[in-house]
Short mmCIF file of N, CA, C and O in Angstrom, two decimals:
data_model
loop_
_atom_site.label_atom_id
_atom_site.label_comp_id
_atom_site.label_asym_id
_atom_site.label_seq_id
_atom_site.Cartn_x
_atom_site.Cartn_y
_atom_site.Cartn_z
N MET A 1356 60.77 -78.36 11.13
CA MET A 1356 61.09 -79.62 11.77
C MET A 1356 61.46 -79.40 13.23
O MET A 1356 61.01 -80.12 14.09
N ARG A 1357 62.30 -78.39 13.49
CA ARG A 1357 62.73 -78.13 14.86
C ARG A 1357 61.57 -77.68 15.73
O ARG A 1357 61.45 -78.10 16.88
N ARG A 1358 60.72 -76.82 15.17
CA ARG A 1358 59.58 -76.33 15.96
C ARG A 1358 58.63 -77.46 16.30
O ARG A 1358 58.09 -77.50 17.41
N GLY A 1359 58.41 -78.34 15.37
CA GLY A 1359 57.54 -79.48 15.62
C GLY A 1359 58.08 -80.37 16.73
O GLY A 1359 57.34 -80.83 17.60
N PHE A 1360 59.39 -80.58 16.71
CA PHE A 1360 60.02 -81.40 17.74
C PHE A 1360 59.85 -80.76 19.10
O PHE A 1360 59.46 -81.41 20.07
N TRP A 1361 60.12 -79.47 19.20
CA TRP A 1361 60.02 -78.79 20.49
C TRP A 1361 58.58 -78.70 20.96
O TRP A 1361 58.30 -78.76 22.16
N PHE A 1362 57.65 -78.57 20.01
CA PHE A 1362 56.24 -78.56 20.40
C PHE A 1362 55.84 -79.90 21.01
O PHE A 1362 55.19 -79.96 22.05
N VAL A 1363 56.21 -80.99 20.34
CA VAL A 1363 55.88 -82.33 20.84
C VAL A 1363 56.58 -82.58 22.18
O VAL A 1363 55.99 -83.14 23.12
N ALA A 1364 57.85 -82.17 22.30
CA ALA A 1364 58.58 -82.36 23.56
C ALA A 1364 57.91 -81.57 24.69
O ALA A 1364 57.76 -82.08 25.81
N GLY A 1365 57.50 -80.36 24.43
CA GLY A 1365 56.83 -79.54 25.43
C GLY A 1365 55.47 -80.11 25.83
O GLY A 1365 55.11 -80.13 27.01
N ALA A 1366 54.73 -80.59 24.86
CA ALA A 1366 53.43 -81.17 25.14
C ALA A 1366 53.60 -82.45 25.98
O ALA A 1366 52.86 -82.67 26.94
N GLY A 1367 54.57 -83.26 25.63
CA GLY A 1367 54.84 -84.48 26.39
C GLY A 1367 55.25 -84.16 27.82
O GLY A 1367 54.79 -84.80 28.77
N ALA A 1368 56.10 -83.16 27.98
CA ALA A 1368 56.53 -82.77 29.32
C ALA A 1368 55.35 -82.23 30.13
O ALA A 1368 55.22 -82.51 31.32
N GLY A 1369 54.48 -81.48 29.48
CA GLY A 1369 53.30 -80.95 30.15
C GLY A 1369 52.37 -82.05 30.63
O GLY A 1369 51.88 -82.02 31.77
N VAL A 1370 52.13 -83.04 29.79
CA VAL A 1370 51.28 -84.16 30.18
C VAL A 1370 51.91 -84.91 31.35
O VAL A 1370 51.23 -85.28 32.31
N TYR A 1371 53.21 -85.13 31.28
CA TYR A 1371 53.93 -85.83 32.36
C TYR A 1371 53.80 -85.08 33.68
O TYR A 1371 53.49 -85.68 34.72
N VAL A 1372 53.98 -83.78 33.66
CA VAL A 1372 53.90 -82.98 34.88
C VAL A 1372 52.48 -82.99 35.44
O VAL A 1372 52.29 -83.11 36.65
N VAL A 1373 51.49 -82.90 34.58
CA VAL A 1373 50.10 -82.91 35.05
C VAL A 1373 49.78 -84.24 35.71
O VAL A 1373 49.15 -84.28 36.78
N LEU A 1374 50.20 -85.35 35.10
CA LEU A 1374 49.93 -86.66 35.70
C LEU A 1374 50.64 -86.81 37.04
O LEU A 1374 50.06 -87.32 38.00
N LYS A 1375 51.89 -86.39 37.13
CA LYS A 1375 52.62 -86.47 38.40
C LYS A 1375 51.96 -85.61 39.47
O LYS A 1375 51.85 -86.01 40.62
N ALA A 1376 51.53 -84.41 39.09
CA ALA A 1376 50.89 -83.51 40.06
C ALA A 1376 49.57 -84.10 40.55
O ALA A 1376 49.25 -84.02 41.74
N ARG A 1377 48.82 -84.72 39.64
CA ARG A 1377 47.55 -85.32 40.02
C ARG A 1377 47.77 -86.46 41.01
O ARG A 1377 47.05 -86.60 42.00
N ARG A 1378 48.78 -87.29 40.75
CA ARG A 1378 49.09 -88.39 41.67
C ARG A 1378 49.56 -87.86 43.02
O ARG A 1378 49.20 -88.39 44.06
N ALA A 1379 50.39 -86.84 43.00
CA ALA A 1379 50.88 -86.26 44.25
C ALA A 1379 49.73 -85.65 45.05
O ALA A 1379 49.69 -85.76 46.27
N ALA A 1380 48.79 -85.02 44.37
CA ALA A 1380 47.65 -84.42 45.06
C ALA A 1380 46.77 -85.50 45.69
O ALA A 1380 46.23 -85.31 46.78
N GLU A 1381 46.63 -86.63 45.01
CA GLU A 1381 45.79 -87.70 45.57
C GLU A 1381 46.41 -88.29 46.83
O GLU A 1381 45.69 -88.73 47.73
N ILE A 1382 47.71 -88.30 46.92
CA ILE A 1382 48.38 -88.86 48.10
C ILE A 1382 47.93 -88.13 49.36
O ILE A 1382 47.77 -88.73 50.41
N PHE A 1383 47.69 -86.83 49.25
CA PHE A 1383 47.39 -86.03 50.43
C PHE A 1383 45.89 -85.86 50.68
O PHE A 1383 45.50 -85.09 51.55
N THR A 1384 45.06 -86.59 49.95
CA THR A 1384 43.64 -86.58 50.26
C THR A 1384 43.40 -87.56 51.41
O THR A 1384 44.23 -88.45 51.66
N PRO A 1385 42.30 -87.44 52.13
CA PRO A 1385 42.04 -88.39 53.22
C PRO A 1385 42.03 -89.85 52.76
O PRO A 1385 42.56 -90.72 53.43
N GLU A 1386 41.45 -90.10 51.59
CA GLU A 1386 41.41 -91.47 51.08
C GLU A 1386 42.81 -91.96 50.75
O GLU A 1386 43.16 -93.12 51.03
N GLY A 1387 43.62 -91.10 50.15
CA GLY A 1387 44.99 -91.47 49.81
C GLY A 1387 45.83 -91.77 51.04
O GLY A 1387 46.58 -92.75 51.07
N LEU A 1388 45.68 -90.94 52.06
CA LEU A 1388 46.42 -91.17 53.30
C LEU A 1388 45.94 -92.46 53.98
O LEU A 1388 46.75 -93.23 54.49
N ARG A 1389 44.64 -92.70 53.95
CA ARG A 1389 44.09 -93.91 54.55
C ARG A 1389 44.63 -95.15 53.82
O ARG A 1389 45.00 -96.13 54.46
N ASP A 1390 44.69 -95.09 52.50
CA ASP A 1390 45.23 -96.21 51.74
C ASP A 1390 46.69 -96.45 52.07
O ASP A 1390 47.13 -97.59 52.19
N ARG A 1391 47.46 -95.40 52.20
CA ARG A 1391 48.88 -95.54 52.52
C ARG A 1391 49.07 -96.17 53.90
O ARG A 1391 49.91 -97.02 54.09
N VAL A 1392 48.30 -95.71 54.88
CA VAL A 1392 48.40 -96.26 56.23
C VAL A 1392 47.98 -97.72 56.24
O VAL A 1392 48.61 -98.56 56.89
N ALA A 1393 46.91 -98.05 55.52
CA ALA A 1393 46.45 -99.44 55.45
C ALA A 1393 47.53 -100.31 54.81
O ALA A 1393 47.79 -101.43 55.27
N GLY A 1394 48.14 -99.83 53.76
CA GLY A 1394 49.22 -100.57 53.10
C GLY A 1394 50.40 -100.78 54.02
O GLY A 1394 51.00 -101.86 54.06
N LEU A 1395 50.74 -99.77 54.76
CA LEU A 1395 51.84 -99.87 55.72
C LEU A 1395 51.51 -100.89 56.80
O LEU A 1395 52.36 -101.69 57.20
N SER A 1396 50.27 -100.89 57.27
CA SER A 1396 49.84 -101.82 58.30
C SER A 1396 49.92 -103.26 57.80
O SER A 1396 50.42 -104.14 58.50
N VAL A 1397 49.46 -103.50 56.60
CA VAL A 1397 49.51 -104.84 56.03
C VAL A 1397 50.96 -105.28 55.86
O VAL A 1397 51.32 -106.42 56.17
N GLY A 1398 51.80 -104.37 55.39
CA GLY A 1398 53.22 -104.69 55.23
C GLY A 1398 53.88 -105.04 56.55
O GLY A 1398 54.67 -105.99 56.63
N ALA A 1399 53.55 -104.30 57.59
CA ALA A 1399 54.13 -104.57 58.91
C ALA A 1399 53.65 -105.92 59.45
O ALA A 1399 54.42 -106.68 60.03
N GLN A 1400 52.38 -106.25 59.22
CA GLN A 1400 51.86 -107.54 59.67
C GLN A 1400 52.54 -108.69 58.93
O GLN A 1400 52.90 -109.70 59.54
N LEU A 1401 52.72 -108.55 57.62
CA LEU A 1401 53.40 -109.59 56.85
C LEU A 1401 54.85 -109.76 57.31
O LEU A 1401 55.34 -110.89 57.42
N PHE A 1402 55.51 -108.65 57.57
CA PHE A 1402 56.90 -108.71 58.04
C PHE A 1402 56.98 -109.41 59.40
O PHE A 1402 57.83 -110.29 59.59
N ALA A 1403 56.09 -109.07 60.32
CA ALA A 1403 56.09 -109.70 61.64
C ALA A 1403 55.81 -111.19 61.53
O ALA A 1403 56.43 -112.00 62.23
N GLU A 1404 54.91 -111.56 60.65
CA GLU A 1404 54.59 -112.98 60.45
C GLU A 1404 55.81 -113.74 59.91
O GLU A 1404 56.10 -114.85 60.36
N GLU A 1405 56.52 -113.14 58.98
CA GLU A 1405 57.72 -113.77 58.42
C GLU A 1405 58.80 -113.92 59.49
O GLU A 1405 59.48 -114.94 59.55
N VAL A 1406 58.95 -112.90 60.33
CA VAL A 1406 59.95 -112.96 61.40
C VAL A 1406 59.60 -114.08 62.37
O VAL A 1406 60.46 -114.86 62.77
N ARG A 1407 58.31 -114.17 62.76
CA ARG A 1407 57.89 -115.22 63.68
C ARG A 1407 58.12 -116.61 63.10
O ARG A 1407 58.62 -117.50 63.79
N SER A 1408 57.79 -116.80 61.85
CA SER A 1408 57.99 -118.13 61.25
C SER A 1408 59.47 -118.44 61.13
O SER A 1408 59.88 -119.59 61.35
N GLY A 1409 60.29 -117.45 60.82
CA GLY A 1409 61.74 -117.65 60.77
C GLY A 1409 62.31 -118.00 62.13
O GLY A 1409 63.20 -118.86 62.25
N MET A 1410 61.81 -117.34 63.17
CA MET A 1410 62.28 -117.63 64.52
C MET A 1410 61.93 -119.06 64.93
O MET A 1410 62.75 -119.78 65.49
N THR A 1411 60.71 -119.47 64.63
CA THR A 1411 60.27 -120.83 64.97
C THR A 1411 61.10 -121.87 64.21
O THR A 1411 61.54 -122.86 64.79
N GLU A 1412 61.31 -121.61 62.94
CA GLU A 1412 62.11 -122.52 62.12
C GLU A 1412 63.53 -122.63 62.65
O GLU A 1412 64.09 -123.73 62.78
N ARG A 1413 64.11 -121.51 62.97
CA ARG A 1413 65.49 -121.51 63.47
C ARG A 1413 65.58 -122.19 64.84
O ARG A 1413 66.53 -122.92 65.12
N GLU A 1414 64.59 -121.94 65.71
CA GLU A 1414 64.59 -122.58 67.02
C GLU A 1414 64.51 -124.09 66.88
O GLU A 1414 65.23 -124.83 67.56
N THR A 1415 63.65 -124.56 65.99
CA THR A 1415 63.53 -126.00 65.75
C THR A 1415 64.85 -126.57 65.25
O THR A 1415 65.30 -127.63 65.71
N GLU A 1416 65.47 -125.87 64.33
CA GLU A 1416 66.76 -126.31 63.79
C GLU A 1416 67.82 -126.40 64.88
O GLU A 1416 68.57 -127.38 64.96
N LEU A 1417 67.88 -125.40 65.73
CA LEU A 1417 68.87 -125.40 66.81
C LEU A 1417 68.59 -126.50 67.83
O LEU A 1417 69.51 -127.17 68.31
N ARG A 1418 67.33 -126.72 68.15
CA ARG A 1418 66.98 -127.78 69.09
C ARG A 1418 67.37 -129.15 68.53
O ARG A 1418 67.86 -130.00 69.26
N GLU A 1419 67.15 -129.36 67.25
CA GLU A 1419 67.54 -130.63 66.63
C GLU A 1419 69.07 -130.78 66.63
O GLU A 1419 69.59 -131.85 66.92
N ARG A 1420 69.75 -129.71 66.30
CA ARG A 1420 71.21 -129.76 66.22
C ARG A 1420 71.84 -130.00 67.59
O ARG A 1420 72.84 -130.70 67.71
N LEU A 1421 71.26 -129.41 68.63
CA LEU A 1421 71.81 -129.55 69.98
C LEU A 1421 71.17 -130.69 70.76
O LEU A 1421 71.51 -130.91 71.92
N ALA A 1422 70.28 -131.40 70.14
CA ALA A 1422 69.58 -132.54 70.76
C ALA A 1422 68.90 -132.15 72.07
O ALA A 1422 69.00 -132.84 73.07
N LEU A 1423 68.20 -131.06 72.03
CA LEU A 1423 67.45 -130.62 73.20
C LEU A 1423 66.02 -131.14 73.11
O LEU A 1423 65.50 -131.46 72.05
N LEU A 1424 65.38 -131.18 74.27
CA LEU A 1424 63.99 -131.58 74.30
C LEU A 1424 63.11 -130.47 73.70
O LEU A 1424 63.48 -129.31 73.68
N ALA A 1425 61.93 -130.84 73.29
CA ALA A 1425 60.97 -129.86 72.79
C ALA A 1425 60.57 -128.94 73.94
O ALA A 1425 60.56 -129.35 75.10
N PRO A 1426 60.23 -127.71 73.64
CA PRO A 1426 59.81 -126.79 74.72
C PRO A 1426 58.52 -127.28 75.36
O PRO A 1426 57.70 -127.93 74.72
N PRO A 1427 58.35 -127.01 76.64
CA PRO A 1427 57.13 -127.47 77.33
C PRO A 1427 55.90 -126.79 76.75
O PRO A 1427 55.93 -125.62 76.40
N ALA A 1428 54.83 -127.54 76.64
CA ALA A 1428 53.57 -126.99 76.12
C ALA A 1428 52.93 -126.12 77.19
O ALA A 1428 52.94 -126.47 78.37
N LEU A 1429 52.37 -125.03 76.79
CA LEU A 1429 51.72 -124.12 77.74
C LEU A 1429 50.27 -124.46 77.91
O LEU A 1429 49.55 -124.89 77.19
#
């Protein structure tokens, strides 16, 4: 019973390590690095867009609260 348990535990640990190593190796391939950079770029664009919309919303709120005129159109 004990040997069977340790065999299964060792086999499970081996499979886990192999899968983790395979994923780690893919990260450092050119395709993996390209995917990571692309993901980072998309994330940065989404963050900047959210910041811009928040700034516009807050500016509108402040202008309404302070009864200021709308900004001049460019």
